[in-house]
Amino acid sequence: MSFEFTPQEQTRVQLAHLGGVQLDPIGHADLAVIAVLSSVYFVNFAAVAFLVWNRNYPPLKSKYPFLMAAIMISMFIYFLGDLVLKAHVHVRGRVLSNCMLFCVWMRVIFGAYMVSVLTTIRSYALFCIFLCNRAFRGKYACCAAAIATVLAIVFVVVTYTMPGAQTVRYVPLIEMCSMSYAYRAVVQGLLWLVWIINAAINFKLRNITSSFNESREMFVACAAVFTLLAFNTVILYTHPLYPTNMALRITETLCSHVIANFLWWFIMFRSMYNCAIRRDAYLAEWKDKL
């Protein structure tokens, strides 16, 4: 896959111009975004391996390591979907032009939605422990998983019952995937719903006293994600063809993944750093604060 301004890419830009679309070619700036974020996720997966290996270390165990590992995997799937939807790569061929696969299943369902719902389940687990004095297992865990699954099923049913032109379609002229205005509302509505539920749970947790910093972590998470959702929603409707603009597509991708990674590390860094550098001393300090 080339990131040079090849004759084929020049033809794509010219055809888009004839169709009334101002298209910035895929270039080295897109390659730089892919390289930087790929490197970040490589480091992240090394961190996830460390987290899972040390999952029984009490300060890490309190962070729900398998849940946090699943969130990171979903973030990476979201990244792969972004590369196609935002046209950082040439969307050509039978695989990459499958917009339903990359933009619906990868970017939304197993990407953005999964990150959002797993974070919300983590908040609900803290709610069970600190406000209900119950372990997050059995019927409580099953109920949370069932609600998350039902929401996903409803979204899939809506997606496949809507006319194809009203969901996601491939535009051969500019070699891009495009979402209809109606489907953008469905996707954004789903994400806003999940994060509003998350915010409501964390509002209930605002007065808990804990050595684990849960309330502060989730407050920062909600504030950052609501800012990102607002930004994404504005871009989607004010610049419906934003992937054709290099500055906008790069800004949107970097904002999404910088914030997502910041939140994950904001929750995990202190415990992981101390587990690696001063394991016994930090464990003693952690127990003293219980």
mmCIF file of C-alpha atoms in Angstrom:
data_model
loop_
_atom_site.group_PDB
_atom_site.id
_atom_site.type_symbol
_atom_site.label_atom_id
_atom_site.label_comp_id
_atom_site.label_asym_id
_atom_site.label_seq_id
_atom_site.Cartn_x
_atom_site.Cartn_y
_atom_site.Cartn_z
ATOM 1 C CA MET A 1 0.000 0.000 0.000
ATOM 2 C CA SER A 2 1.553 3.267 -1.156
ATOM 3 C CA PHE A 3 1.441 6.615 0.637
ATOM 4 C CA GLU A 4 2.981 8.434 -2.331
ATOM 5 C CA PHE A 5 0.974 10.580 -4.725
ATOM 6 C CA THR A 6 0.776 7.899 -7.391
ATOM 7 C CA PRO A 7 -1.019 8.292 -10.750
ATOM 8 C CA GLN A 8 -3.835 6.135 -9.358
ATOM 9 C CA GLU A 9 -4.180 8.422 -6.350
ATOM 10 C CA GLN A 10 -4.075 11.476 -8.616
ATOM 11 C CA THR A 11 -6.910 9.994 -10.660
ATOM 12 C CA ARG A 12 -8.923 9.419 -7.462
ATOM 13 C CA VAL A 13 -8.478 13.069 -6.444
ATOM 14 C CA GLN A 14 -9.479 14.292 -9.899
ATOM 15 C CA LEU A 15 -12.579 12.077 -10.045
ATOM 16 C CA ALA A 16 -13.617 13.288 -6.603
ATOM 17 C CA HIS A 17 -13.181 16.895 -7.780
ATOM 18 C CA LEU A 18 -15.408 16.212 -10.798
ATOM 19 C CA GLY A 19 -17.992 14.867 -8.357
ATOM 20 C CA GLY A 20 -17.829 18.063 -6.317
ATOM 21 C CA VAL A 21 -15.680 16.658 -3.516
ATOM 22 C CA GLN A 22 -12.445 18.338 -2.413
ATOM 23 C CA LEU A 23 -10.277 15.337 -1.567
ATOM 24 C CA ASP A 24 -6.884 15.457 0.131
ATOM 25 C CA PRO A 25 -4.778 12.483 -1.024
ATOM 26 C CA ILE A 26 -3.585 9.814 1.377
ATOM 27 C CA GLY A 27 0.005 10.686 2.193
ATOM 28 C CA HIS A 28 2.889 10.611 4.610
ATOM 29 C CA ALA A 29 0.897 12.359 7.349
ATOM 30 C CA ASP A 30 -1.528 9.406 7.349
ATOM 31 C CA LEU A 31 1.417 7.017 7.438
ATOM 32 C CA ALA A 32 2.853 8.908 10.420
ATOM 33 C CA VAL A 33 -0.453 8.602 12.306
ATOM 34 C CA ILE A 34 -0.592 4.870 11.599
ATOM 35 C CA ALA A 35 3.043 4.376 12.673
ATOM 36 C CA VAL A 36 2.714 6.395 15.885
ATOM 37 C CA LEU A 37 -0.543 4.828 17.026
ATOM 38 C CA SER A 38 0.610 1.331 16.047
ATOM 39 C CA SER A 39 3.709 1.848 18.203
ATOM 40 C CA VAL A 40 1.524 3.042 21.069
ATOM 41 C CA TYR A 41 -0.658 -0.048 20.856
ATOM 42 C CA PHE A 42 2.415 -2.280 20.677
ATOM 43 C CA VAL A 43 3.552 -0.814 24.002
ATOM 44 C CA ASN A 44 -0.002 -1.124 25.311
ATOM 45 C CA PHE A 45 -0.173 -4.834 24.560
ATOM 46 C CA ALA A 46 3.128 -5.351 26.357
ATOM 47 C CA ALA A 47 1.550 -3.547 29.321
ATOM 48 C CA VAL A 48 -1.546 -5.753 29.073
ATOM 49 C CA ALA A 49 0.670 -8.858 29.147
ATOM 50 C CA PHE A 50 2.371 -7.480 32.286
ATOM 51 C CA LEU A 51 -1.034 -6.726 33.807
ATOM 52 C CA VAL A 52 -2.414 -10.208 33.185
ATOM 53 C CA TRP A 53 0.806 -11.854 34.421
ATOM 54 C CA ASN A 54 0.589 -9.877 37.682
ATOM 55 C CA ARG A 55 -3.198 -10.039 37.957
ATOM 56 C CA ASN A 56 -3.090 -11.435 41.511
ATOM 57 C CA TYR A 57 -1.074 -8.490 42.846
ATOM 58 C CA PRO A 58 -3.746 -6.846 45.081
ATOM 59 C CA PRO A 59 -3.445 -3.235 43.814
ATOM 60 C CA LEU A 60 -3.765 -4.517 40.233
ATOM 61 C CA LYS A 61 -6.440 -7.048 41.083
ATOM 62 C CA SER A 62 -8.600 -4.201 42.431
ATOM 63 C CA LYS A 63 -8.538 -2.616 38.949
ATOM 64 C CA TYR A 64 -10.265 -5.641 37.327
ATOM 65 C CA PRO A 65 -7.299 -6.689 35.133
ATOM 66 C CA PHE A 66 -9.213 -8.868 32.662
ATOM 67 C CA LEU A 67 -11.777 -6.109 32.159
ATOM 68 C CA MET A 68 -9.013 -3.561 31.552
ATOM 69 C CA ALA A 69 -7.274 -5.975 29.159
ATOM 70 C CA ALA A 70 -10.529 -6.389 27.215
ATOM 71 C CA ILE A 71 -10.907 -2.604 27.041
ATOM 72 C CA MET A 72 -7.440 -2.300 25.525
ATOM 73 C CA ILE A 73 -8.174 -4.990 22.932
ATOM 74 C CA SER A 74 -11.387 -3.147 21.993
ATOM 75 C CA MET A 75 -9.463 0.107 21.685
ATOM 76 C CA PHE A 76 -7.155 -1.543 19.156
ATOM 77 C CA ILE A 77 -10.095 -2.947 17.167
ATOM 78 C CA TYR A 78 -11.576 0.564 17.208
ATOM 79 C CA PHE A 79 -8.267 1.848 15.812
ATOM 80 C CA LEU A 80 -8.366 -0.661 12.937
ATOM 81 C CA GLY A 81 -11.919 0.399 12.082
ATOM 82 C CA ASP A 82 -10.864 4.045 12.187
ATOM 83 C CA LEU A 83 -8.147 3.460 9.592
ATOM 84 C CA VAL A 84 -10.798 2.407 7.084
ATOM 85 C CA LEU A 85 -13.672 4.739 7.988
ATOM 86 C CA LYS A 86 -11.418 7.800 8.049
ATOM 87 C CA ALA A 87 -9.549 6.721 4.918
ATOM 88 C CA HIS A 88 -6.050 6.728 6.372
ATOM 89 C CA VAL A 89 -5.458 3.770 4.045
ATOM 90 C CA HIS A 90 -6.595 3.074 0.504
ATOM 91 C CA VAL A 91 -10.050 1.512 0.833
ATOM 92 C CA ARG A 92 -9.770 -0.830 -2.106
ATOM 93 C CA GLY A 93 -10.264 -4.501 -2.704
ATOM 94 C CA ARG A 94 -12.779 -7.011 -1.435
ATOM 95 C CA VAL A 95 -11.679 -6.861 2.198
ATOM 96 C CA LEU A 96 -11.046 -3.181 2.915
ATOM 97 C CA SER A 97 -14.119 -2.069 0.963
ATOM 98 C CA ASN A 98 -16.321 -4.177 3.260
ATOM 99 C CA CYS A 99 -17.663 -1.147 5.123
ATOM 100 C CA MET A 100 -20.072 -3.171 7.234
ATOM 101 C CA LEU A 101 -17.178 -5.232 8.632
ATOM 102 C CA PHE A 102 -14.773 -2.397 9.402
ATOM 103 C CA CYS A 103 -17.115 0.461 10.220
ATOM 104 C CA VAL A 104 -19.992 -1.317 11.975
ATOM 105 C CA TRP A 105 -18.606 -4.499 13.502
ATOM 106 C CA MET A 106 -15.034 -3.384 14.198
ATOM 107 C CA ARG A 107 -15.245 0.368 14.775
ATOM 108 C CA VAL A 108 -18.631 0.503 16.494
ATOM 109 C CA ILE A 109 -19.691 -2.819 18.036
ATOM 110 C CA PHE A 110 -16.361 -4.381 19.040
ATOM 111 C CA GLY A 111 -14.641 -1.005 19.188
ATOM 112 C CA ALA A 112 -16.281 2.154 20.524
ATOM 113 C CA TYR A 113 -19.346 0.426 22.001
ATOM 114 C CA MET A 114 -17.310 -2.309 23.665
ATOM 115 C CA VAL A 115 -14.875 0.192 25.207
ATOM 116 C CA SER A 116 -17.815 2.247 26.478
ATOM 117 C CA VAL A 117 -19.851 -0.626 27.852
ATOM 118 C CA LEU A 118 -16.886 -2.347 29.539
ATOM 119 C CA THR A 119 -15.949 0.925 31.226
ATOM 120 C CA THR A 120 -19.551 1.290 32.377
ATOM 121 C CA ILE A 121 -19.575 -2.283 33.699
ATOM 122 C CA ARG A 122 -16.414 -1.456 35.645
ATOM 123 C CA SER A 123 -18.225 1.515 37.195
ATOM 124 C CA TYR A 124 -21.168 -0.726 38.038
ATOM 125 C CA ALA A 125 -18.801 -3.226 39.676
ATOM 126 C CA LEU A 126 -17.489 -0.433 41.907
ATOM 127 C CA PHE A 127 -21.086 0.566 42.651
ATOM 128 C CA CYS A 128 -21.861 -2.979 43.799
ATOM 129 C CA ILE A 129 -18.797 -3.088 46.055
ATOM 130 C CA PHE A 130 -18.860 0.370 47.620
ATOM 131 C CA LEU A 131 -22.560 1.219 47.784
ATOM 132 C CA CYS A 132 -24.273 -2.167 47.821
ATOM 133 C CA ASN A 133 -21.585 -4.005 49.817
ATOM 134 C CA ARG A 134 -21.827 -6.932 47.436
ATOM 135 C CA ALA A 135 -19.198 -8.652 45.322
ATOM 136 C CA PHE A 136 -19.553 -8.125 41.590
ATOM 137 C CA ARG A 137 -20.373 -11.685 40.658
ATOM 138 C CA GLY A 138 -23.345 -13.972 40.139
ATOM 139 C CA LYS A 139 -26.610 -12.247 39.252
ATOM 140 C CA TYR A 140 -25.035 -8.770 39.361
ATOM 141 C CA ALA A 141 -22.377 -9.601 36.780
ATOM 142 C CA CYS A 142 -24.868 -11.560 34.663
ATOM 143 C CA CYS A 143 -27.366 -8.705 34.727
ATOM 144 C CA ALA A 144 -24.751 -6.190 33.567
ATOM 145 C CA ALA A 145 -23.584 -8.518 30.784
ATOM 146 C CA ALA A 146 -27.183 -9.205 29.708
ATOM 147 C CA ILE A 147 -28.059 -5.500 29.428
ATOM 148 C CA ALA A 148 -24.881 -4.822 27.432
ATOM 149 C CA THR A 149 -25.655 -7.744 25.107
ATOM 150 C CA VAL A 150 -29.283 -6.688 24.603
ATOM 151 C CA LEU A 151 -28.213 -3.155 23.653
ATOM 152 C CA ALA A 152 -25.728 -4.585 21.135
ATOM 153 C CA ILE A 153 -28.365 -6.920 19.669
ATOM 154 C CA VAL A 154 -30.860 -4.067 19.318
ATOM 155 C CA PHE A 155 -28.200 -2.013 17.543
ATOM 156 C CA VAL A 156 -27.384 -4.885 15.156
ATOM 157 C CA VAL A 157 -31.081 -5.484 14.419
ATOM 158 C CA VAL A 158 -31.611 -1.790 13.681
ATOM 159 C CA THR A 159 -28.515 -1.795 11.461
ATOM 160 C CA TYR A 160 -29.621 -4.750 9.353
ATOM 161 C CA THR A 161 -33.274 -3.709 9.091
ATOM 162 C CA MET A 162 -32.442 -0.213 7.839
ATOM 163 C CA PRO A 163 -32.051 0.107 4.053
ATOM 164 C CA GLY A 164 -28.438 -0.347 2.974
ATOM 165 C CA ALA A 165 -28.198 3.221 1.692
ATOM 166 C CA GLN A 166 -29.269 4.458 5.142
ATOM 167 C CA THR A 167 -26.464 2.737 7.046
ATOM 168 C CA VAL A 168 -22.898 2.406 5.720
ATOM 169 C CA ARG A 169 -22.027 2.182 2.058
ATOM 170 C CA TYR A 170 -18.939 2.117 -0.098
ATOM 171 C CA VAL A 171 -18.443 5.088 -2.434
ATOM 172 C CA PRO A 172 -16.333 3.839 -5.376
ATOM 173 C CA LEU A 173 -15.725 7.325 -6.778
ATOM 174 C CA ILE A 174 -13.680 8.434 -3.772
ATOM 175 C CA GLU A 175 -12.902 4.920 -2.449
ATOM 176 C CA MET A 176 -14.328 5.598 1.000
ATOM 177 C CA CYS A 177 -16.955 4.308 3.387
ATOM 178 C CA SER A 178 -19.766 6.723 4.168
ATOM 179 C CA MET A 179 -22.386 6.716 6.935
ATOM 180 C CA SER A 180 -25.812 8.240 6.371
ATOM 181 C CA TYR A 181 -26.991 11.064 8.645
ATOM 182 C CA ALA A 182 -29.645 8.790 10.168
ATOM 183 C CA TYR A 183 -27.144 6.050 10.962
ATOM 184 C CA ARG A 184 -24.707 8.525 12.469
ATOM 185 C CA ALA A 185 -27.503 9.508 14.856
ATOM 186 C CA VAL A 186 -28.060 5.843 15.769
ATOM 187 C CA VAL A 187 -24.352 5.261 16.470
ATOM 188 C CA GLN A 188 -23.828 8.474 18.413
ATOM 189 C CA GLY A 189 -27.075 7.954 20.303
ATOM 190 C CA LEU A 190 -25.926 4.516 21.433
ATOM 191 C CA LEU A 191 -22.597 5.846 22.692
ATOM 192 C CA TRP A 192 -24.170 8.851 24.421
ATOM 193 C CA LEU A 193 -26.666 6.517 26.140
ATOM 194 C CA VAL A 194 -23.952 4.238 27.504
ATOM 195 C CA TRP A 195 -21.849 7.125 28.803
ATOM 196 C CA ILE A 196 -24.842 8.869 30.375
ATOM 197 C CA ILE A 197 -25.520 5.632 32.273
ATOM 198 C CA ASN A 198 -21.840 5.543 33.243
ATOM 199 C CA ALA A 199 -21.999 9.152 34.457
ATOM 200 C CA ALA A 200 -25.126 8.413 36.508
ATOM 201 C CA ILE A 201 -23.399 5.483 38.214
ATOM 202 C CA ASN A 202 -20.324 7.574 38.934
ATOM 203 C CA PHE A 203 -22.459 10.382 40.339
ATOM 204 C CA LYS A 204 -23.632 7.843 42.923
ATOM 205 C CA LEU A 205 -19.988 6.998 43.648
ATOM 206 C CA ARG A 206 -18.885 10.601 44.095
ATOM 207 C CA ASN A 207 -18.680 10.480 47.908
ATOM 208 C CA ILE A 208 -16.957 7.133 48.392
ATOM 209 C CA THR A 209 -13.741 7.133 50.388
ATOM 210 C CA SER A 210 -11.204 4.719 49.013
ATOM 211 C CA SER A 211 -7.482 4.245 48.659
ATOM 212 C CA PHE A 212 -7.975 3.148 45.057
ATOM 213 C CA ASN A 213 -8.933 6.591 43.577
ATOM 214 C CA GLU A 214 -11.934 5.054 41.767
ATOM 215 C CA SER A 215 -14.195 8.094 42.016
ATOM 216 C CA ARG A 216 -11.556 10.490 40.678
ATOM 217 C CA GLU A 217 -10.547 8.112 37.883
ATOM 218 C CA MET A 218 -14.083 7.667 36.604
ATOM 219 C CA PHE A 219 -14.922 11.369 36.930
ATOM 220 C CA VAL A 220 -11.958 12.198 34.691
ATOM 221 C CA ALA A 221 -13.004 9.417 32.292
ATOM 222 C CA CYS A 222 -16.565 10.734 31.966
ATOM 223 C CA ALA A 223 -15.477 14.360 31.551
ATOM 224 C CA ALA A 224 -12.944 13.460 28.841
ATOM 225 C CA VAL A 225 -15.292 11.140 26.948
ATOM 226 C CA PHE A 226 -18.202 13.592 26.974
ATOM 227 C CA THR A 227 -15.853 16.210 25.520
ATOM 228 C CA LEU A 228 -14.728 13.737 22.852
ATOM 229 C CA LEU A 229 -18.303 12.657 22.050
ATOM 230 C CA ALA A 230 -19.383 16.266 21.690
ATOM 231 C CA PHE A 231 -16.434 16.969 19.386
ATOM 232 C CA ASN A 232 -17.112 13.839 17.291
ATOM 233 C CA THR A 233 -20.830 14.621 17.014
ATOM 234 C CA VAL A 234 -20.141 18.177 15.838
ATOM 235 C CA ILE A 235 -17.600 16.983 13.256
ATOM 236 C CA LEU A 236 -19.940 14.276 11.946
ATOM 237 C CA TYR A 237 -22.702 16.767 11.177
ATOM 238 C CA THR A 238 -20.792 19.927 10.282
ATOM 239 C CA HIS A 239 -18.253 18.110 8.094
ATOM 240 C CA PRO A 240 -20.006 14.937 6.850
ATOM 241 C CA LEU A 241 -17.121 14.172 4.476
ATOM 242 C CA TYR A 242 -14.407 15.003 7.017
ATOM 243 C CA PRO A 243 -12.231 11.997 5.989
ATOM 244 C CA THR A 244 -11.617 13.816 2.698
ATOM 245 C CA ASN A 245 -9.853 16.573 4.647
ATOM 246 C CA MET A 246 -6.426 15.465 5.868
ATOM 247 C CA ALA A 247 -6.280 17.883 8.810
ATOM 248 C CA LEU A 248 -9.736 16.882 10.081
ATOM 249 C CA ARG A 249 -9.296 13.121 9.722
ATOM 250 C CA ILE A 250 -5.908 13.208 11.456
ATOM 251 C CA THR A 251 -7.184 15.467 14.237
ATOM 252 C CA GLU A 252 -10.243 13.295 14.793
ATOM 253 C CA THR A 253 -8.231 10.063 14.897
ATOM 254 C CA LEU A 254 -5.533 11.437 17.191
ATOM 255 C CA CYS A 255 -8.066 12.994 19.584
ATOM 256 C CA SER A 256 -10.026 9.737 19.844
ATOM 257 C CA HIS A 257 -7.050 7.500 20.524
ATOM 258 C CA VAL A 258 -4.996 9.909 22.617
ATOM 259 C CA ILE A 259 -7.980 10.360 24.965
ATOM 260 C CA ALA A 260 -8.772 6.629 25.021
ATOM 261 C CA ASN A 261 -5.167 5.738 25.839
ATOM 262 C CA PHE A 262 -4.859 8.531 28.388
ATOM 263 C CA LEU A 263 -7.893 7.226 30.264
ATOM 264 C CA TRP A 264 -6.612 3.643 30.313
ATOM 265 C CA TRP A 265 -3.203 4.706 31.610
ATOM 266 C CA PHE A 266 -4.720 7.217 34.026
ATOM 267 C CA ILE A 267 -6.496 4.298 35.707
ATOM 268 C CA MET A 268 -3.655 1.781 35.462
ATOM 269 C CA PHE A 269 -0.311 3.617 35.519
ATOM 270 C CA ARG A 270 0.210 4.108 39.258
ATOM 271 C CA SER A 271 -0.491 0.509 40.212
ATOM 272 C CA MET A 272 1.453 -0.953 37.275
ATOM 273 C CA TYR A 273 4.454 1.311 37.819
ATOM 274 C CA ASN A 274 4.664 0.480 41.503
ATOM 275 C CA CYS A 275 4.143 -3.226 40.813
ATOM 276 C CA ALA A 276 7.190 -3.137 38.541
ATOM 277 C CA ILE A 277 9.451 -0.766 40.527
ATOM 278 C CA ARG A 278 8.590 -1.027 44.222
ATOM 279 C CA ARG A 279 6.290 -3.988 44.499
ATOM 280 C CA ASP A 280 6.527 -4.839 48.218
ATOM 281 C CA ALA A 281 6.766 -1.266 49.496
ATOM 282 C CA TYR A 282 3.743 -0.130 47.479
ATOM 283 C CA LEU A 283 1.728 -3.149 48.569
ATOM 284 C CA ALA A 284 2.394 -2.263 52.202
ATOM 285 C CA GLU A 285 1.362 1.366 51.577
ATOM 286 C CA TRP A 286 -1.737 0.209 49.721
ATOM 287 C CA LYS A 287 -2.797 -2.073 52.573
ATOM 288 C CA ASP A 288 -2.246 0.705 55.127
ATOM 289 C CA LYS A 289 -4.762 2.890 53.308
ATOM 290 C CA LEU A 290 -7.473 0.243 53.293
#
